[in-house]
Structure formats: C-alpha cells, structure tokens
Tab-separated table of C-alpha atoms and ligand atoms in Angstrom:
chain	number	residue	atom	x	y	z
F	150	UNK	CA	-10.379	2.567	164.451
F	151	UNK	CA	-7.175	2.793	166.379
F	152	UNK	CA	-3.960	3.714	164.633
F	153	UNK	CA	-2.671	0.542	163.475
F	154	UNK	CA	1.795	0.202	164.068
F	155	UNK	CA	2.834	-0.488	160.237
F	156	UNK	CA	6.250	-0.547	161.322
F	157	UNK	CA	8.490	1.146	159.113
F	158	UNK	CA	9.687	0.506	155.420
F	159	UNK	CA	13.268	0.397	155.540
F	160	UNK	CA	14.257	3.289	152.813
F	161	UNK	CA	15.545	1.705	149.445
F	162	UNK	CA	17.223	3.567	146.083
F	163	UNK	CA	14.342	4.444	143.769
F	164	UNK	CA	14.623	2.824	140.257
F	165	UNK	CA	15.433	6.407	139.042
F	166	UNK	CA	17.769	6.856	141.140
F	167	UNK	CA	19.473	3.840	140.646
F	168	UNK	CA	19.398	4.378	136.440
F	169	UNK	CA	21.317	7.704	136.663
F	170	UNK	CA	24.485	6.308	137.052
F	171	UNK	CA	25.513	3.854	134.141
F	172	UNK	CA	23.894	0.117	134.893
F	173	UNK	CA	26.547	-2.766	134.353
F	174	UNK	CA	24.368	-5.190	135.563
F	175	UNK	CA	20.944	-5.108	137.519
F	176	UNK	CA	21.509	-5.661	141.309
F	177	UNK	CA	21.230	-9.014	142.851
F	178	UNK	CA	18.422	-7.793	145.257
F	179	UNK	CA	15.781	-7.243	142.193
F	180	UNK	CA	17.148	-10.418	140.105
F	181	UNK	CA	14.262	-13.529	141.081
F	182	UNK	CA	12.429	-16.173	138.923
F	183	UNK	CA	9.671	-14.792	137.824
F	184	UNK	CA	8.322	-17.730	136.575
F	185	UNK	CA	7.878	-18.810	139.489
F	186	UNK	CA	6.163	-15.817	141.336
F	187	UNK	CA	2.508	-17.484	141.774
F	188	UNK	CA	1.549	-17.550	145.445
F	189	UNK	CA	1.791	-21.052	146.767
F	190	UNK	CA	-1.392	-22.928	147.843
F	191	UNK	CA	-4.354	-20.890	146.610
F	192	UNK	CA	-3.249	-20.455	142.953
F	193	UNK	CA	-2.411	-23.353	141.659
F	194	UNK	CA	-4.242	-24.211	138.884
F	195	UNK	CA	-7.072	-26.338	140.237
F	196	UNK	CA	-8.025	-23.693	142.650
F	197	UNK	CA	-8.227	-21.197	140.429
F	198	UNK	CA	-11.672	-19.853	139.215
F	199	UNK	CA	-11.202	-16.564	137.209
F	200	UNK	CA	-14.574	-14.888	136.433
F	201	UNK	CA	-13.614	-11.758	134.603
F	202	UNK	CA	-13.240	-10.243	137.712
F	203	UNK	CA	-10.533	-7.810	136.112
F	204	UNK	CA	-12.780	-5.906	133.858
F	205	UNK	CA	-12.520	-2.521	132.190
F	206	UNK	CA	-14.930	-0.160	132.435
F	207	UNK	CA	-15.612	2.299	129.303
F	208	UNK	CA	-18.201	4.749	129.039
F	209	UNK	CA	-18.023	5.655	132.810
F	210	UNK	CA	-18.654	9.077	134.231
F	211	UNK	CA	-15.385	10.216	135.105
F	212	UNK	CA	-14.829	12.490	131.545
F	213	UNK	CA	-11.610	11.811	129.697
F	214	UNK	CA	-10.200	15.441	130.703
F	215	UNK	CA	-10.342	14.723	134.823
F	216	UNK	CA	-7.860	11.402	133.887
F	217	UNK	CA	-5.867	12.666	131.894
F	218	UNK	CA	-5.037	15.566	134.069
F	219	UNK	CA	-4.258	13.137	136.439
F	220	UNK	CA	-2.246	11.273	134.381
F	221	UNK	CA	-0.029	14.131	133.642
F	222	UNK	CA	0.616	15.353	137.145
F	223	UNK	CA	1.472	11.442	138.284
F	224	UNK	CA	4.306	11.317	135.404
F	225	UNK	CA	5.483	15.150	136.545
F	226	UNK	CA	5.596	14.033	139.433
F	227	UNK	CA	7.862	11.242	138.711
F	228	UNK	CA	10.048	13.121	136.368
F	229	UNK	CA	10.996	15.796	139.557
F	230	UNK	CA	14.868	15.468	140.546
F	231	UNK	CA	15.345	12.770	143.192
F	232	UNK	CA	15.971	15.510	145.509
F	233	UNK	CA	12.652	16.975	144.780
F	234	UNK	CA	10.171	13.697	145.340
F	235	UNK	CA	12.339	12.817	148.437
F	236	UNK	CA	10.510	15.787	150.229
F	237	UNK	CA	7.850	13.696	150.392
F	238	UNK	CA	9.751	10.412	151.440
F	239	UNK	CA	7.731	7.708	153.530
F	240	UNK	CA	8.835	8.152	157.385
F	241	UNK	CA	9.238	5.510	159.922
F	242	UNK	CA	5.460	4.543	160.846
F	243	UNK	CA	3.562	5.520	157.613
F	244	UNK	CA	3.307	3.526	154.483
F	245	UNK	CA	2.193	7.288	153.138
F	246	UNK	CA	4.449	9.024	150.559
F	247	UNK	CA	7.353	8.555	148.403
F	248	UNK	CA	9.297	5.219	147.969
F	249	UNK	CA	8.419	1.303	148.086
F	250	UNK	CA	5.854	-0.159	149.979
F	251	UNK	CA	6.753	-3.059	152.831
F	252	UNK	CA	10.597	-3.338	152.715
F	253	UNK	CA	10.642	-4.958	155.965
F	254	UNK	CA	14.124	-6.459	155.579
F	255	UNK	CA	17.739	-5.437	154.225
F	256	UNK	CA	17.774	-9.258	152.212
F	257	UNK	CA	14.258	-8.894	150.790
F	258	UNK	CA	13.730	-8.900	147.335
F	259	UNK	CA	12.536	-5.664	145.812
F	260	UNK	CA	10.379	-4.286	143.234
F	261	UNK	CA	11.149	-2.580	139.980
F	262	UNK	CA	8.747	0.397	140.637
F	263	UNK	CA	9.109	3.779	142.414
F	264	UNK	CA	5.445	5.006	143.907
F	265	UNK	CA	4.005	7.194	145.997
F	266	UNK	CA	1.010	6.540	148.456
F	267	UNK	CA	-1.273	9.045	149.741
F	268	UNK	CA	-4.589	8.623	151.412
F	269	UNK	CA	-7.538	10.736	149.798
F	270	UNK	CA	-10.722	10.022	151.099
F	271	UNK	CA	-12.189	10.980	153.577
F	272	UNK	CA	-10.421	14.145	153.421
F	273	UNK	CA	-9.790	14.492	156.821
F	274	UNK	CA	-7.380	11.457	157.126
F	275	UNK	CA	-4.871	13.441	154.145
F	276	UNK	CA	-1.403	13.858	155.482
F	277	UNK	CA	-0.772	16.548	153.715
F	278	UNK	CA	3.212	16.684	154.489
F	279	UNK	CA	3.359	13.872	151.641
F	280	UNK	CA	1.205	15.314	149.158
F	281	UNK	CA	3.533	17.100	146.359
F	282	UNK	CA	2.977	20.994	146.290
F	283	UNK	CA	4.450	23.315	144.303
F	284	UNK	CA	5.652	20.940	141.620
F	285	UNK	CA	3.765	19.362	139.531
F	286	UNK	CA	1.838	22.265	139.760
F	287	UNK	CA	-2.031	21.760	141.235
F	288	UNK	CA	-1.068	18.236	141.668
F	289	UNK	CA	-2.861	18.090	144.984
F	290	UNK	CA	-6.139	19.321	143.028
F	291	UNK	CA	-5.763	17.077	140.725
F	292	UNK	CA	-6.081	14.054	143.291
F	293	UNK	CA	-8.864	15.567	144.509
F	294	UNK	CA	-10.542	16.282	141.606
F	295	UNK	CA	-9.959	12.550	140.648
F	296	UNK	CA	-9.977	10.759	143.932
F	297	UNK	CA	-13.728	11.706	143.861
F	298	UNK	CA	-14.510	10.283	140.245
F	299	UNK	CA	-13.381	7.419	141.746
F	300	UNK	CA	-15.470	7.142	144.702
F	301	UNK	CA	-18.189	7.986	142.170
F	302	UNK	CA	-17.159	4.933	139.985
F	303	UNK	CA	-16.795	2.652	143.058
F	304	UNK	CA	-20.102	3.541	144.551
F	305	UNK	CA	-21.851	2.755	141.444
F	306	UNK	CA	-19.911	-0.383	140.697
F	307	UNK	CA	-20.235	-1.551	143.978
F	308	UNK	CA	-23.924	-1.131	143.723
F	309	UNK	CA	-24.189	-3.272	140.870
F	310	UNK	CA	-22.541	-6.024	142.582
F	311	UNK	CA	-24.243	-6.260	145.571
F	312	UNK	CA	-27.868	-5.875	143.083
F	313	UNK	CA	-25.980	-9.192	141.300
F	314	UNK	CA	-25.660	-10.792	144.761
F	315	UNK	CA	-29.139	-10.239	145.760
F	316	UNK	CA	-28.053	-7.801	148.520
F	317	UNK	CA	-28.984	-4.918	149.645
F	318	UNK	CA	-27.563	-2.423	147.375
F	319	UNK	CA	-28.617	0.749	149.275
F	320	UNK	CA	-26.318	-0.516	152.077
F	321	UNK	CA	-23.562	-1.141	150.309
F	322	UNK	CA	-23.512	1.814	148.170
F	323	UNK	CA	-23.663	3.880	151.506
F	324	UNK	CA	-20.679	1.804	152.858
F	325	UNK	CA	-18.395	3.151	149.787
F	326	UNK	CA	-19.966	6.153	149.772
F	327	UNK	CA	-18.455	6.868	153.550
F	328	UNK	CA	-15.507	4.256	152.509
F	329	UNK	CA	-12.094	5.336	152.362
F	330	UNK	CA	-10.404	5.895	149.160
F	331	UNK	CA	-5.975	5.759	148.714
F	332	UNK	CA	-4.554	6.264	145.626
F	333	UNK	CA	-1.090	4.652	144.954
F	334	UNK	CA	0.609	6.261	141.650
F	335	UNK	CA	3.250	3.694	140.411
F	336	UNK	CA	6.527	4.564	137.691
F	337	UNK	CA	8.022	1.366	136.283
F	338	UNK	CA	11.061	2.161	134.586
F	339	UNK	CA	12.260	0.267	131.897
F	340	UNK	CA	14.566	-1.925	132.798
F	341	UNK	CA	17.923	-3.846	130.831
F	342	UNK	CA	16.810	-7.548	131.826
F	343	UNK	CA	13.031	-7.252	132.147
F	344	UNK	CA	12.453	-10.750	132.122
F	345	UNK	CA	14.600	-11.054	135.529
F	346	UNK	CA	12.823	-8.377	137.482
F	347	UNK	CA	9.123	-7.541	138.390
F	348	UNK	CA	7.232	-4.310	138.847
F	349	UNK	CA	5.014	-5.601	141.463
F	350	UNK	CA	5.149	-9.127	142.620
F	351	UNK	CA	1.849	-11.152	142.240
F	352	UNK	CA	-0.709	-10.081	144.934
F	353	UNK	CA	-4.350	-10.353	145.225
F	354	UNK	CA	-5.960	-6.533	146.874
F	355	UNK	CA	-7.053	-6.134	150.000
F	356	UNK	CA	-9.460	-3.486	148.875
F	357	UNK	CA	-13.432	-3.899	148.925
F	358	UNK	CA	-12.601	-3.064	144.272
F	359	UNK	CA	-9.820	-1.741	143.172
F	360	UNK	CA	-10.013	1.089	140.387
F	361	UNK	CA	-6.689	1.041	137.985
F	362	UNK	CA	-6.156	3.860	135.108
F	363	UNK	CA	-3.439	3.100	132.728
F	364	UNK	CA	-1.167	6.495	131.704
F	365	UNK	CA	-0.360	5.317	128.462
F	366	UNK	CA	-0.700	2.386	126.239
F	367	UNK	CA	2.150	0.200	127.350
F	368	UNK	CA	0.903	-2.722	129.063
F	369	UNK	CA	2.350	-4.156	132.474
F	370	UNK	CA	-0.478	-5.347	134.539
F	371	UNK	CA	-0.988	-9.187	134.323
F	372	UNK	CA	-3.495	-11.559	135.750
F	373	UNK	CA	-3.201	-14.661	136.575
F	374	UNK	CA	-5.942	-17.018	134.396
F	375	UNK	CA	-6.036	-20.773	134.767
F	376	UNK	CA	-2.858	-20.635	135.686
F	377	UNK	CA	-1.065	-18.227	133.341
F	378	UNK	CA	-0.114	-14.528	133.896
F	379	UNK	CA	-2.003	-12.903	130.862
F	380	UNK	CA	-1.384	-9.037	129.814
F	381	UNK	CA	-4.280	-6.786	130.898
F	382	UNK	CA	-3.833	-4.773	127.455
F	383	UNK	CA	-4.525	-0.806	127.803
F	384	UNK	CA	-7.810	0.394	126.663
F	385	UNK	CA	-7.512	4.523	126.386
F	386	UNK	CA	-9.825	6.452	129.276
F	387	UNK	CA	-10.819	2.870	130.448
F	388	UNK	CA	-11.039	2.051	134.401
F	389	UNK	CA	-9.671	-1.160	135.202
F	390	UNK	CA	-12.111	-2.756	138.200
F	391	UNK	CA	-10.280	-5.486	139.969
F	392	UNK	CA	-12.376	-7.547	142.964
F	393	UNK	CA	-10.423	-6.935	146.574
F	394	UNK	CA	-10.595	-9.586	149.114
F	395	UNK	CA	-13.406	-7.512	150.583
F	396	UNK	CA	-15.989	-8.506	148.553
F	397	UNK	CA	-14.217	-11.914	147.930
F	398	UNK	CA	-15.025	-12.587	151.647
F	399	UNK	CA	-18.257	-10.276	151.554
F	400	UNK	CA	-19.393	-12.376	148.753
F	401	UNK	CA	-18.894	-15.518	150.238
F	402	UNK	CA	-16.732	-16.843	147.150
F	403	UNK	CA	-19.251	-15.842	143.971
F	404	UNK	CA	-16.450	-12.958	143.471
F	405	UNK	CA	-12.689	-14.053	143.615
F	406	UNK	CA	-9.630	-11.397	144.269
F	407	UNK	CA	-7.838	-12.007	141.378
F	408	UNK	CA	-3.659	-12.542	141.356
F	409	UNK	CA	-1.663	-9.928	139.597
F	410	UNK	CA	0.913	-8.176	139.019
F	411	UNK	CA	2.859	-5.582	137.283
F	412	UNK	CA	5.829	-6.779	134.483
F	413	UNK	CA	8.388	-4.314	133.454
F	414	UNK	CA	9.678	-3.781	129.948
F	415	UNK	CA	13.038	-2.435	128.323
F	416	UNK	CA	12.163	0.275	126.101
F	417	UNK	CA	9.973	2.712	128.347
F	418	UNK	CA	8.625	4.453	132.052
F	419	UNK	CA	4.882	2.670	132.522
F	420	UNK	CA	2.986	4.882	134.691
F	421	UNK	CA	-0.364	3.560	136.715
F	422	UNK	CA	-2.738	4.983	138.749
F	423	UNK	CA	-4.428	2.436	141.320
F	424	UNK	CA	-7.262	3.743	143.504
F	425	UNK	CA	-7.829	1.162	146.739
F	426	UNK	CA	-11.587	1.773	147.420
F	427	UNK	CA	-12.831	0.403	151.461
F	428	UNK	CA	-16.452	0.544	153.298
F	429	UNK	CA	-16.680	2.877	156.085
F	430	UNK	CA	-15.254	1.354	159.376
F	431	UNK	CA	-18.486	0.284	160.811
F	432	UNK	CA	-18.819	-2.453	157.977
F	433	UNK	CA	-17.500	-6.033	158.762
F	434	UNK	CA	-15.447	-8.163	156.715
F	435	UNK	CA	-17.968	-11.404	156.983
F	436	UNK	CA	-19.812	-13.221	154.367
F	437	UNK	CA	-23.280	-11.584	153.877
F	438	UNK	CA	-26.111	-13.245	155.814
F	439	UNK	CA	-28.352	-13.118	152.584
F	440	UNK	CA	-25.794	-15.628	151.287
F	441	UNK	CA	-25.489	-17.878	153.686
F	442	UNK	CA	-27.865	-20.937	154.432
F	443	UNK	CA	-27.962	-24.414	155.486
F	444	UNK	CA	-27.509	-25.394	151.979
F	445	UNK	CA	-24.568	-22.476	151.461
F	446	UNK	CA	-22.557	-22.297	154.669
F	447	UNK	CA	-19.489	-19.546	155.148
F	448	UNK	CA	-16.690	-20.393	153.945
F	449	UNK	CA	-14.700	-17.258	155.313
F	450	UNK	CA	-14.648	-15.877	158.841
F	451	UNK	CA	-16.277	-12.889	160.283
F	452	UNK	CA	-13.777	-9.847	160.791
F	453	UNK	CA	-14.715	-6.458	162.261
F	454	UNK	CA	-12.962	-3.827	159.983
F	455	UNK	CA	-10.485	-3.373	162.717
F	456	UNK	CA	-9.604	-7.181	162.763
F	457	UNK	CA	-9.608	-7.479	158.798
F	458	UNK	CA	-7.035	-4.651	158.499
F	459	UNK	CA	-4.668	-5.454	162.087
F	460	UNK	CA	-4.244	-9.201	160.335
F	461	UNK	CA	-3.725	-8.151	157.345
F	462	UNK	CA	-0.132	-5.941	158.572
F	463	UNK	CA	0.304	-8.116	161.155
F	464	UNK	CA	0.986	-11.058	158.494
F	465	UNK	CA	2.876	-8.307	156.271
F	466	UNK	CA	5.132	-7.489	159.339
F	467	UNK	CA	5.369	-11.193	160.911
F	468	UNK	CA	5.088	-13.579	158.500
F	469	UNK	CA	6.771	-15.177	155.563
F	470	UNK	CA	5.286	-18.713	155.381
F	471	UNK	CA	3.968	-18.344	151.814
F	472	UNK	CA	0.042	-18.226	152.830
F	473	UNK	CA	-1.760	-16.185	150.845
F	474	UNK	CA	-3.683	-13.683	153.297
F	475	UNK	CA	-6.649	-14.981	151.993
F	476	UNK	CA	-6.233	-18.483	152.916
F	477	UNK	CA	-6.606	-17.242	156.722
F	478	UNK	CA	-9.018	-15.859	156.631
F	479	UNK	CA	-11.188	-19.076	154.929
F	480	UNK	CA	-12.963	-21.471	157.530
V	518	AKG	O1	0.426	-1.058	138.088
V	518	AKG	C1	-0.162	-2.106	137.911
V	518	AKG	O2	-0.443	-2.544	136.815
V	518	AKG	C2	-0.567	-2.967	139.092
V	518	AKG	C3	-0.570	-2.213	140.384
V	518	AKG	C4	-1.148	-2.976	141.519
V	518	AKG	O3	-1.572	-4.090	141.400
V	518	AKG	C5	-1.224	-2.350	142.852
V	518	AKG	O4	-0.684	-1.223	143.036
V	518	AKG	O5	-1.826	-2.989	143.766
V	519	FE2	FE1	-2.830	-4.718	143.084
C-alpha cells in the first residue's frame, strides 16, 4: 500500500503537563457539551441497533501475568517527566508516538487524554524511534510480548465471527493472522470539572475488532445503547472486543461498530490499553459475497484496503460536516 500523507498533528500541552502548574480553571479549548457529543445522523436513536457488540472476553489465552506486565509499563510510561515521553513526540507526518491524535486545527476542541501510538504488527512496519527504551524498562518487550496475545485473541475471535456469518472462517482467520496490529496506550487524568471535558470524544473504530484492556478498575469507556452513553464497567484480566467498521461493512450490517467513548473522572489517572486489529492489505473492505443475494442486497460499498484507509484520513484531514465515516461508505 502506498504511504498514505496523514498530515501532521499540530503539537498540543499534554494533560500532565498542563496539571503541574496550579489549575484555576480548565481551558476553554477542552470545555464542550458533552451531552451533546453523539454523532449526528447515524446515532440517533431510531438508527441505533446495539447487539452486544462491546463484549468482554474472560477466560482467554492471553495469561493474567503477560497483561499485567503490560499494564505496568503503559502507566511507567506515563508517569516519566514530560521531558522524558517527549523523546518520543509524534513528528510532522506520523500519527506514531507521543501526544494527541488528529489536532488538525489551533480552534479545535481537544481531548482530556495524553497517549502514545505505536504500530506493532507486522514487525517490520515498527518505527522504532517512538518506541520508549530505556525507561520503563523492557517496555518495548513488553509490547511485543503482548501485541502478539492480541493477534492471538483477534484471530480466534475473528474466526468465530465469520463461523457465525456463515463465512469462510479459514480465510478470515488468515487475513488477521497477516493483519496489522497498533496499539494505542491512553492516560486520562483526572480532571477538576469532569462533567465539562471528555477523554475521547464518541467515535465508532475503524478497525476490522478492536481489543481494549482496562489498567485498573476505574471505569471510563462508555457506549452508546439506545441512545444513552452507558459505563463499560471493568472486569479484572478481561479483553474488551469492540466491532470496527471493518466487519460492520464486511458483515453487511449483522455486526454494527458501536459509538463510544472515554469519560474522565476527578479523583484519579485511568489508564487503557486499545489494540486496533486490520486484515492483511490484500483483503477488501466490501460486504461478503456469501451475504449478499437478491433477497439481501449490499448495503455498503466495495473498498480495496487502500481506498478504505485513504477515505478514511482524507475525511479526518478535509472534512467537518458531521457525517459519520460510516455513513459514506453505505450505498
Ligand atoms: O480508553 C477507552 O476507554 C476508549 C479508547 C478508544 O475508544 C480508542 O482509543 O479508540
Ligand atoms: Fe475507540
């Protein structure tokens, strides 16, 4: 696939940063109604079909040891003096590294969440410069280590699904298999006026699943069910498996990429762990042929990988009409 221009995002104080000096008030540029942070058309209520598709997983493979290693390094990670994360800063170009993801303008509204973005699979496509060395100690073994329980999860998940759909689940567990895998570690500070501010505003992934670990027990993640944002509550060692808009589109609908989105609180640092898992490049984004039918026509376009992805950052870059990405790609 050919490298894809993500522009840059424009650098922005992290939260830490921003909490070492005494806080009169929070700034303007994180202060928005959150009650009113749906997406516009495809979420209101009517539209909305939520079928579990934000599940936790227990009594998975990965063993409680490999995740909570992981954990640990994440949260050292975040505890290093400004100075020290900034070595791995995002530069012009590269959503990879340190910082906020998609601050495209100096008016936009940002997030209450520092996070760092690295890709880990296939291990050839690792920029290295952005992956933390030193301190946290064997932090880059670490996200290896657990970069691969992931793929292992996803490959088996995915599996299932596609055995659900009727599809050929040999072919899709060899997509993930070959897939790419980038793991985005989020720190939500606590903040004075939680209820103003938001960790993560509501998204749906663009991921084929989405794998989420929890570092603690403090819950932030919400969903959005029949039209309410409801607490995904922590379950210890469980793996959070959210549908992307892969296998929303790939499914032709049965699946849904759920809304969500992280809250903040005033009392303590959330830490998450999100693992983006994507076929190998050769697999299109199209509704699966199995599925389709006189009776059961598309109901989504057909994207080559390359297409899927280039609309997807154009959009980010270009566009701020309110359309959920997902509605363009529907027929
Ligand atoms: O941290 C969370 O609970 C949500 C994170 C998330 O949705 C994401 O990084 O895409
Ligand atoms: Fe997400």
């Amino acid at each position: 696939m050919a490298t894809l221009n993500l522009g840059s995002s424009i650098p922005v104080p992290s939260i830490k940063e921003l909490l070492s000096q005494p806080l009169a008030a929070v700034p303007l540029r994180y202060l928005r109604d959150v009650s009113g942070d749906y997406p516009t058309a495809a979420a209101s209520p009517a539209t909305l079909h939520f079928r579990n598709m934000y599940d936790q997983l227990i009594g998975h493979e990965v063993c409680d040891e490999s995740l909570k290693d992981m954990h640990k390094k994440s949260q050292e990670f975040f505890e290093l003096s400004s100075e020290d994360k900034k070595r791995y800063a995002q530069k012009p170009g590269s959503l990879e590294g340190y910082g906020q993801a998609f601050v495209i303008s100096e008016d936009q509204k940002l997030e209450w969440c520092d996070m760092i973005f690295l890709k880990a699979i296939p291990v050839h496509t690792r920029t290295l410069e952005f992956w933390p060395q030193e301190q946290p100690q064997n932090f880059r073994e670490a996200l290896h280590a657990y970069s691969h329980d992931m793929r292992k999860t996803a490959v088996s998940i995915i599996g299932f699904i596609a055995m659900a759909l009727g599809l050929d689940s040999k072919e899709f567990r060899e997509a993930f298999e070959g897939g790419s895998y980038d793991v985005r570690m989020n720190c939500y500070p606590p903040c004075p006026e939680p209820e103003r501010v938001i960790g993560i505003t509501s998204h749906a992934d663009i991921s084929g699943i989405t794998l989420l670990t929890d570092c603690g027990d403090i819950p932030g993640l919400q969903v959005l069910k029949d039209g309410q944002w409801v607490f995904v509550e922590p379950i210890t060692n469980a793996i959070v498996v959210n549908i992307g808009i892969i296998m929303e589109v790939v499914s032709n609908g049965v699946y849904k990429a759920p809304y969500h989105r992280a809250a903040v609180n005033r009392h303590k640092d959330r830490f998450s762990i999100v693992t983006f898992c994507y076929p190998t490049k050769e697999f299109d984004i199209k509704p699966a042929k199995e599925l389709i039918s006189s009776d059961s026509l598309a109901l989504y376009k057909s994207f080559t990988n390359e297409e899927y992805f280039q609309s997807f950052y154009e959009r980010t870059k270009l566009s701020d009409d309110g359309v959920p990405f997902i509605d363009t790609l529907k027929i």
